[in-house]
PDB file of C-alpha atoms in Angstrom:
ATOM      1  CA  UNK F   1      49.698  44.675 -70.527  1.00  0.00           C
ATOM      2  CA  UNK F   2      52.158  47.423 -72.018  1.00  0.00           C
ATOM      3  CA  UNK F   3      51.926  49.309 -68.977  1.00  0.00           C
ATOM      4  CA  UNK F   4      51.641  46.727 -66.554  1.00  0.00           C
ATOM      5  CA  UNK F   5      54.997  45.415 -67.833  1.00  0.00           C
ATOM      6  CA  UNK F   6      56.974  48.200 -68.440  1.00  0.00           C
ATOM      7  CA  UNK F   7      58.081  48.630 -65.317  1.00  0.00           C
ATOM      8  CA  UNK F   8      59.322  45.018 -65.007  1.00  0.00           C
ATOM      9  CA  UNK F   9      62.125  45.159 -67.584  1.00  0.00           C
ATOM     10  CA  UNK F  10      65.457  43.775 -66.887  1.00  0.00           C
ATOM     11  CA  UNK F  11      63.297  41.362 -64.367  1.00  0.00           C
ATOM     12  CA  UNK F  12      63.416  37.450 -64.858  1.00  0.00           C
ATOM     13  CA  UNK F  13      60.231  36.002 -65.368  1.00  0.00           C
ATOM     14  CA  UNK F  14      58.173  32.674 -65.328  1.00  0.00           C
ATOM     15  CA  UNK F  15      55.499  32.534 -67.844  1.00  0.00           C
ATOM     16  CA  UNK F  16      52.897  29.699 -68.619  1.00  0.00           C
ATOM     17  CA  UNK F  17      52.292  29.745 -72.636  1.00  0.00           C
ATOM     18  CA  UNK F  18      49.860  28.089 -74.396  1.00  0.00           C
ATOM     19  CA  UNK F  19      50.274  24.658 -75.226  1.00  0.00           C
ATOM     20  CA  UNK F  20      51.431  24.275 -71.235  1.00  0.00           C
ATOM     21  CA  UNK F  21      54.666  25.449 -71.592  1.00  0.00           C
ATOM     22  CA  UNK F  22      56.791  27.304 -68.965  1.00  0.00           C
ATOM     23  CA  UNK F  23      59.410  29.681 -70.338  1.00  0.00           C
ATOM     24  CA  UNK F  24      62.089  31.927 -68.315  1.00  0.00           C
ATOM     25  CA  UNK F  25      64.337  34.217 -69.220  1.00  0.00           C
ATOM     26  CA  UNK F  26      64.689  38.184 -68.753  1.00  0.00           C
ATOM     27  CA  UNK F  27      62.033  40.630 -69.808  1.00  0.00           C
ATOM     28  CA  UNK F  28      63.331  42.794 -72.718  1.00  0.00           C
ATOM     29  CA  UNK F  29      60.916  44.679 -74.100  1.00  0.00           C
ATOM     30  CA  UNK F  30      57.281  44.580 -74.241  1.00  0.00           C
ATOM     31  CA  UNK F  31      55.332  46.250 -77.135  1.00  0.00           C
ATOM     32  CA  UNK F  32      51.238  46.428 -77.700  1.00  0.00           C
ATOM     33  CA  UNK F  33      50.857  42.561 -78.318  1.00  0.00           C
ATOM     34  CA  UNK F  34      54.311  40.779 -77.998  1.00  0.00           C
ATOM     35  CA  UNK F  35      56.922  40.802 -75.479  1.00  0.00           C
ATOM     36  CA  UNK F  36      61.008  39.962 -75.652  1.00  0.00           C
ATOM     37  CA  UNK F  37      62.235  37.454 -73.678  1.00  0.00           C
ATOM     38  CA  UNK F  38      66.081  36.420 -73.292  1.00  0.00           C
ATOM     39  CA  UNK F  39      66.274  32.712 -71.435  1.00  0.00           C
ATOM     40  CA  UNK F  40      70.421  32.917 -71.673  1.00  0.00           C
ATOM     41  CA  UNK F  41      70.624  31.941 -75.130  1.00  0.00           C
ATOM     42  CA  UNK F  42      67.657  33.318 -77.359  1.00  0.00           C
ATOM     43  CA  UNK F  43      65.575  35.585 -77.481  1.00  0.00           C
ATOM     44  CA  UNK F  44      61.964  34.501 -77.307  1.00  0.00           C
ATOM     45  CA  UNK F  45      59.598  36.885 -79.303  1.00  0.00           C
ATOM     46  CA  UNK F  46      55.816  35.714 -77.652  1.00  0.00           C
ATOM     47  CA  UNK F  47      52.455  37.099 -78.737  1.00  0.00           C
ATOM     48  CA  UNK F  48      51.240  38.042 -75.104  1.00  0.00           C
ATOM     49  CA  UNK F  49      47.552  36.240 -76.016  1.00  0.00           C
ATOM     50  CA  UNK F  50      49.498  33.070 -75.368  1.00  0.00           C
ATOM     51  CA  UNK F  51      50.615  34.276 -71.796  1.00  0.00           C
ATOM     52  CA  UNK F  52      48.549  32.522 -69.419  1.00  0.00           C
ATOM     53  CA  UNK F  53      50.088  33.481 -66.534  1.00  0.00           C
ATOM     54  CA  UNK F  54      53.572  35.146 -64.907  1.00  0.00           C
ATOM     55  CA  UNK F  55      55.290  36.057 -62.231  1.00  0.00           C
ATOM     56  CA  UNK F  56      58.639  38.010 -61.362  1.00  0.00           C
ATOM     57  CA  UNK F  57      61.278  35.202 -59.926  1.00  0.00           C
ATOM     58  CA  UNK F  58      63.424  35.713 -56.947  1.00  0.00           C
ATOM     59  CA  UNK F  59      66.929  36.274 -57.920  1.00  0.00           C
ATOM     60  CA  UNK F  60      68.184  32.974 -56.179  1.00  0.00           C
ATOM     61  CA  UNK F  61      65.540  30.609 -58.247  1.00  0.00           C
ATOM     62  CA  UNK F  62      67.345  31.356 -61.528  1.00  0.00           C
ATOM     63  CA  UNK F  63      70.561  32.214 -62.763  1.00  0.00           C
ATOM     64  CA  UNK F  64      70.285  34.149 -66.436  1.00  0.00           C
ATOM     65  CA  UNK F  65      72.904  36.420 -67.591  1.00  0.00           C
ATOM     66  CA  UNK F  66      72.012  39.500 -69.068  1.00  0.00           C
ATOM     67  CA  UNK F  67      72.638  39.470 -72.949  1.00  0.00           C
ATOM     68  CA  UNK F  68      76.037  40.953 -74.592  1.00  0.00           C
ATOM     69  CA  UNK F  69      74.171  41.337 -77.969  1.00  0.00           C
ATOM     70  CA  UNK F  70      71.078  43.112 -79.280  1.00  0.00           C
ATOM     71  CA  UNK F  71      68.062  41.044 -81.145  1.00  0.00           C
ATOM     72  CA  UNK F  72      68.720  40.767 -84.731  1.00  0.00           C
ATOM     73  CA  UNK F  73      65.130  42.595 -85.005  1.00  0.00           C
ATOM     74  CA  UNK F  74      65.228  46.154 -85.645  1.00  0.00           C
ATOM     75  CA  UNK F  75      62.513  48.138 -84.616  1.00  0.00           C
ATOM     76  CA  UNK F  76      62.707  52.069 -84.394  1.00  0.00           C
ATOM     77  CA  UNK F  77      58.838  52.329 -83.013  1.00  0.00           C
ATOM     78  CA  UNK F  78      56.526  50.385 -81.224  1.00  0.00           C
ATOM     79  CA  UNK F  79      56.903  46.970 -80.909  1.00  0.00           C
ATOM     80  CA  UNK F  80      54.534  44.273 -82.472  1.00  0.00           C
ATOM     81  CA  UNK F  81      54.009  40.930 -83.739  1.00  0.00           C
ATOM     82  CA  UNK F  82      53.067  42.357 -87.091  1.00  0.00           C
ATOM     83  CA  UNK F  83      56.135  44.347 -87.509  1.00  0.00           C
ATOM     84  CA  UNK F  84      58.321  42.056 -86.300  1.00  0.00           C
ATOM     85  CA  UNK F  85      57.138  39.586 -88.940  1.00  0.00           C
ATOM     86  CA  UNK F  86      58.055  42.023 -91.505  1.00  0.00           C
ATOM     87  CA  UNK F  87      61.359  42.466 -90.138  1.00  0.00           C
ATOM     88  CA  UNK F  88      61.979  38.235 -90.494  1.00  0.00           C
ATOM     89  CA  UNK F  89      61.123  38.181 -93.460  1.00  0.00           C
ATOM     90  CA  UNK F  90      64.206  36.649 -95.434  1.00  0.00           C
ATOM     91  CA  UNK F  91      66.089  35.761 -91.832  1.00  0.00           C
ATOM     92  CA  UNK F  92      66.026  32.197 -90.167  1.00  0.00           C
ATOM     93  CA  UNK F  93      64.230  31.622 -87.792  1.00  0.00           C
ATOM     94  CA  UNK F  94      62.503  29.324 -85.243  1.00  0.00           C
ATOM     95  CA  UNK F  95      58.894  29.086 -84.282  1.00  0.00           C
ATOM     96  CA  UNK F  96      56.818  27.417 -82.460  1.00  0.00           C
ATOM     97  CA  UNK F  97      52.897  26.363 -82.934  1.00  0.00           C
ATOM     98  CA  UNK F  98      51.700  23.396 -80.866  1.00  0.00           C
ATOM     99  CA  UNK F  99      53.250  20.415 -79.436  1.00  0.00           C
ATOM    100  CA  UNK F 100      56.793  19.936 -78.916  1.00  0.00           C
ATOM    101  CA  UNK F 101      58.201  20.372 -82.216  1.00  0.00           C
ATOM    102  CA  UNK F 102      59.915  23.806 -83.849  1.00  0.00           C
ATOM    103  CA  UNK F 103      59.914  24.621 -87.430  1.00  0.00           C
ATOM    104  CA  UNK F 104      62.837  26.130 -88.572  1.00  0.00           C
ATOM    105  CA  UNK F 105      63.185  27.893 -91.482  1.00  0.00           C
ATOM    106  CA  UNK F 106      61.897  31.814 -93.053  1.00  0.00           C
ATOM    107  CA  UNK F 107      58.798  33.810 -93.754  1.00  0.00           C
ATOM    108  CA  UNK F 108      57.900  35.183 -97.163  1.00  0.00           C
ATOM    109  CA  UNK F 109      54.623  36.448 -96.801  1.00  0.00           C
ATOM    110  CA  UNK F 110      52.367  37.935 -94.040  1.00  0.00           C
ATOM    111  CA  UNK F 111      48.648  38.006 -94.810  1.00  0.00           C
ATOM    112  CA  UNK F 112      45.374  39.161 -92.855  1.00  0.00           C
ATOM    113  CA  UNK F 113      45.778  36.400 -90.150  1.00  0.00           C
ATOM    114  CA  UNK F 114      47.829  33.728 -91.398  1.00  0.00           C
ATOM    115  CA  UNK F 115      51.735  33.722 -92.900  1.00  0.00           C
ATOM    116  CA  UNK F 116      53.793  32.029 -95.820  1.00  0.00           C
ATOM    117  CA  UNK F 117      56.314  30.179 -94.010  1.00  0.00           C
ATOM    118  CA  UNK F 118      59.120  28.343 -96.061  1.00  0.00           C
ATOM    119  CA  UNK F 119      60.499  25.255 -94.023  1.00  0.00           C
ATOM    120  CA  UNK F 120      63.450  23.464 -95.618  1.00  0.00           C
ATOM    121  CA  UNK F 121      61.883  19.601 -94.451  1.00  0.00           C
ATOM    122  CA  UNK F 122      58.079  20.623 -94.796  1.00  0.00           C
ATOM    123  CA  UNK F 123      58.627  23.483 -97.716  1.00  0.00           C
ATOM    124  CA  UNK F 124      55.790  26.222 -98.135  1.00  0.00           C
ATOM    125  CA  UNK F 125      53.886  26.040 -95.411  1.00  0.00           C
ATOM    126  CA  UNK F 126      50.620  28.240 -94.346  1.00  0.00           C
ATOM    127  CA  UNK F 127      50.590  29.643 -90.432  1.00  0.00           C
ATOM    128  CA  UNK F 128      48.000  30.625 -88.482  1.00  0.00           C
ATOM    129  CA  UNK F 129      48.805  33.691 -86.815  1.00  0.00           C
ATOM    130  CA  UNK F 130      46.747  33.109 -83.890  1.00  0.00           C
ATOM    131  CA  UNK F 131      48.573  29.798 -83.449  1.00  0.00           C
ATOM    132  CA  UNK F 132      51.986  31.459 -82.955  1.00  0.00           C
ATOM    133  CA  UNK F 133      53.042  30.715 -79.546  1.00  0.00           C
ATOM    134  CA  UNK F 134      56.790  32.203 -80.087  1.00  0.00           C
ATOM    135  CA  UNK F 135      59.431  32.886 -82.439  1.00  0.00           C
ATOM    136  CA  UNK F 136      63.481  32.897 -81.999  1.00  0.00           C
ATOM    137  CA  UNK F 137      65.863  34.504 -84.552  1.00  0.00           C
ATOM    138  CA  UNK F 138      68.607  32.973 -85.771  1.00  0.00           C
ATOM    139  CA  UNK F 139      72.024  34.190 -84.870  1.00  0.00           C
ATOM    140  CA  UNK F 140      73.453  35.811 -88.289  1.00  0.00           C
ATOM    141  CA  UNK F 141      75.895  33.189 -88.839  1.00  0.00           C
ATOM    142  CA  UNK F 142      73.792  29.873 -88.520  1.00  0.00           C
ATOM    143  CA  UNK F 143      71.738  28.388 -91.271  1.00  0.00           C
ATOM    144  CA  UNK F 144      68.855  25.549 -90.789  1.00  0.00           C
ATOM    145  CA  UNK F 145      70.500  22.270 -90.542  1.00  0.00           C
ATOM    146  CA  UNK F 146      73.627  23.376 -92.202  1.00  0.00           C
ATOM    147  CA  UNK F 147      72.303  23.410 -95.134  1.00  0.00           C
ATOM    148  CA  UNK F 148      74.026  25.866 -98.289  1.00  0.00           C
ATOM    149  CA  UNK F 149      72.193  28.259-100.230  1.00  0.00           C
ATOM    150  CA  UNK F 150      71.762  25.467-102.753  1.00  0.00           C
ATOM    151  CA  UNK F 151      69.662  23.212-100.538  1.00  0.00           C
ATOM    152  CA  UNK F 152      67.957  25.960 -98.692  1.00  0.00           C
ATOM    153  CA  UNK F 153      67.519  28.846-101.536  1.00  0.00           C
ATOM    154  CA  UNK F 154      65.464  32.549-100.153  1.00  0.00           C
ATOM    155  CA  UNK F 155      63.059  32.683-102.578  1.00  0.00           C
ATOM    156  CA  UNK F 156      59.504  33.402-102.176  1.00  0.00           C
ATOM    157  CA  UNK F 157      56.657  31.219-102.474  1.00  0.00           C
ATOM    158  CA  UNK F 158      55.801  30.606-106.072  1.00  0.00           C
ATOM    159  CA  UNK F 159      51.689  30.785-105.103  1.00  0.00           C
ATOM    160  CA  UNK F 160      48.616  33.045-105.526  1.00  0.00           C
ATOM    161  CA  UNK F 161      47.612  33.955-101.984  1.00  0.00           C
ATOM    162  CA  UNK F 162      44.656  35.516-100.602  1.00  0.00           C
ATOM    163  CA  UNK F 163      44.177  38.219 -98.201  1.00  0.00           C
ATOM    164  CA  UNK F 164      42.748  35.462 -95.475  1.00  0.00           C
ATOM    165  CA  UNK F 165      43.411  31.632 -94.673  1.00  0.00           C
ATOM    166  CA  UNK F 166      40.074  30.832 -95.210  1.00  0.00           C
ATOM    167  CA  UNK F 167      40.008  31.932 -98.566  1.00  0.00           C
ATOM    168  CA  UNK F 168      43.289  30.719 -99.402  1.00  0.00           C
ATOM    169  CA  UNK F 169      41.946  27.026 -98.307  1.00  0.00           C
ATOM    170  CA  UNK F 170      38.936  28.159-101.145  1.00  0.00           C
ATOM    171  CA  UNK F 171      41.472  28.493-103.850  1.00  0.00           C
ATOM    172  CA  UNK F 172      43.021  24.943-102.894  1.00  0.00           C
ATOM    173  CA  UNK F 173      40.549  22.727-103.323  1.00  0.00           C
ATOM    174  CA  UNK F 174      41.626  19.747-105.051  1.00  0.00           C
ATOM    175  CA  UNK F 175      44.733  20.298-103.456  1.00  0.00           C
ATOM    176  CA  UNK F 176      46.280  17.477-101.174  1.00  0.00           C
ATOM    177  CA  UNK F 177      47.197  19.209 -97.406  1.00  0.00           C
ATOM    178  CA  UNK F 178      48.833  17.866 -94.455  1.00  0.00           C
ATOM    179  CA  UNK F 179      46.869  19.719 -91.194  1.00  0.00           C
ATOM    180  CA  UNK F 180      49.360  20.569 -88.220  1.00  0.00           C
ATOM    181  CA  UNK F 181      51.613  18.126 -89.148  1.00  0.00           C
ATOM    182  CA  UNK F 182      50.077  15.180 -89.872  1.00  0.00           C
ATOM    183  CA  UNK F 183      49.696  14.605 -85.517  1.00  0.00           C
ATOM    184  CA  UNK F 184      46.475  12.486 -86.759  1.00  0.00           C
ATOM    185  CA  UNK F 185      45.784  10.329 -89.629  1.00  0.00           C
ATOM    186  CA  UNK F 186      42.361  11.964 -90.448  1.00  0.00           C
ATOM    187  CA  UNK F 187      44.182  15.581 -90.802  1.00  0.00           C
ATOM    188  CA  UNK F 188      45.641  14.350 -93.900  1.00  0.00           C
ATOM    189  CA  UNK F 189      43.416  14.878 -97.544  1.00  0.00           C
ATOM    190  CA  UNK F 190      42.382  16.426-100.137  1.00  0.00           C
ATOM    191  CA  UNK F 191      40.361  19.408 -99.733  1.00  0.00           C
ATOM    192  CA  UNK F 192      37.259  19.493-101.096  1.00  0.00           C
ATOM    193  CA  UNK F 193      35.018  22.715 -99.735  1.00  0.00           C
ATOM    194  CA  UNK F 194      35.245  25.020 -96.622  1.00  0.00           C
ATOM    195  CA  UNK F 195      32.052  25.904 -95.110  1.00  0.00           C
ATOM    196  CA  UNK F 196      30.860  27.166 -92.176  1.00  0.00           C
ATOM    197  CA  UNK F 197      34.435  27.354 -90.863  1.00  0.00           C
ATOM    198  CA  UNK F 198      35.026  23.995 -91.592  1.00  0.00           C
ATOM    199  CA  UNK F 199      37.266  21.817 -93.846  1.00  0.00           C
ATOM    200  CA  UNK F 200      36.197  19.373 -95.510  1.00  0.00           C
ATOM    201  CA  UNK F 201      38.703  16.472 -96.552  1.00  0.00           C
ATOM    202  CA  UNK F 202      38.971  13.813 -98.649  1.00  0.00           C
ATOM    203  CA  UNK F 203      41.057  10.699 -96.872  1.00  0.00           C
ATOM    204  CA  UNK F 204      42.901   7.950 -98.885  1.00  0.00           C
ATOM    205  CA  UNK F 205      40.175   5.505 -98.313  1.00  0.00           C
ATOM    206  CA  UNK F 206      37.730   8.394 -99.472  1.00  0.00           C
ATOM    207  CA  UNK F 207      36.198   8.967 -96.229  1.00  0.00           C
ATOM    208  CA  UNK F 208      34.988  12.488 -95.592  1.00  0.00           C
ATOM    209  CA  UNK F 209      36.622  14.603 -92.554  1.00  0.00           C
ATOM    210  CA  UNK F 210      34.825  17.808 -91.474  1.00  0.00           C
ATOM    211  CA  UNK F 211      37.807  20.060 -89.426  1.00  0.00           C
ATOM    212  CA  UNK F 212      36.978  23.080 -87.753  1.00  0.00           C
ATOM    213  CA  UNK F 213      39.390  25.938 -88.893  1.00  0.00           C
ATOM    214  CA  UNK F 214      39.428  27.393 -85.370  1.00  0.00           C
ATOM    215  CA  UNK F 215      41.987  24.320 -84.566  1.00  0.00           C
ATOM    216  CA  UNK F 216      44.187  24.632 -87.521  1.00  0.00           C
ATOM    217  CA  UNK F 217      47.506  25.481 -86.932  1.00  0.00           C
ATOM    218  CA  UNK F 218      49.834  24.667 -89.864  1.00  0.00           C
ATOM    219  CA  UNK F 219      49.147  23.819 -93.487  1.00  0.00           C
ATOM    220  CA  UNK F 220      51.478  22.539 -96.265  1.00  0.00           C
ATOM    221  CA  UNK F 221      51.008  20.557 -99.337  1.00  0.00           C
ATOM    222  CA  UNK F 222      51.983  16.844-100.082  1.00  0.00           C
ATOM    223  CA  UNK F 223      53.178  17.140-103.112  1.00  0.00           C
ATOM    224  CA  UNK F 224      55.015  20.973-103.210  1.00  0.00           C
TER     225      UNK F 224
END
């Protein structure tokens, strides 16, 4: 995709993302598994396995200034979604898993294929990395909600993490998890095993819910 790209920076595109949502906004850069969008106020970094589809726009069907200011991402080689991870880590920012809400807040860790992210309303939180759809930086000067360094502190997670998500979900059992949000009831329990890819909760009526791991998005803990 790389090369298929390249030659279509400084272009205004239409892509279809995962989730089915439509984003615009100027191509920027494209590196071996993300590309840099600017929509006239952010800059959209988007893991091109979400890109469904795109197309180059007509210069009448949308009006997008170019940007005055660089991302805050540095990156003096190739562009990725791994590196710039690395380069959040400690910066606010905005991303986006499923549905139509954005969590706001930092990274601290970046494991085999998930990430520590630190939310100031839903605290430590556990992301798939194939769930990222996008993420947005922060302009230097804006915080989450306002909020001062005593409400929203940059400190790292205070837990042992594994190399993978599934073995991280291992080490919590007993623990009780809220799945993608809470979007349904049964997502919401204490775990009790994984196996065979699957989760298996504990509800508050004690029912047992099986959840397949593929479709897990987000985890954080109820009581952390």
């Amino acid at each position: 995709m790389k090369k298929l790209l390249s030659n279509s920076i400084g272009e205004k595109l239409k892509l279809k993302i995962s989730g089915k949502k439509a984003v615009t906004g100027i191509l920027i850069d494209i590196g071996s598994d993300i590309l840099v969008l600017f929509d006239g106020k952010d800059y959209l970094y988007i893991p091109t396995a979400h890109v469904h589809d795109m197309h180059v726009l007509e210069t009448n069907e949308i009006t997008i200034n170019p940007p005055n200011e660089s991302p805050n991402f540095e990156h003096q080689d190739s562009l990725s979604l791994r590196k710039i991870l690395n380069s959040s880590k400690g910066m606010f920012i905005e991303i986006y898993t499923s549905g139509n809400q954005a969590l706001h807040g930092y990274v601290t860790s970046i494991m085999n294929n998930y990430f520590v992210f630190y939310s100031p309303v839903y605290k430590t939180m556990l992301i798939s990395l194939y769930h990222l759809k996008w993420l947005i930086p922060y302009v230097s000067d804006l915080r989450p909600y306002g909020l001062g360094n005593e409400k929203l502190p940059l400190i790292p997670a205070n837990i042992s993490l594994a190399r993978s998500l599934e073995v991280q979900i291992e080490k919590m059992a007993g623990e009780l998890i809220i799945i993608n949000l809470g979007e349904y009831y049964q997502s919401i329990g204490k775990v009790a095993s994984l196996e065979n890819n699957f989760i298996e909760l504990v509800t508050a009526k004690q029912d047992n819910i099986f959840i397949n791991m593929q479709h897990v998005k987000t985890i954080h803990f109820a009581n952390k």
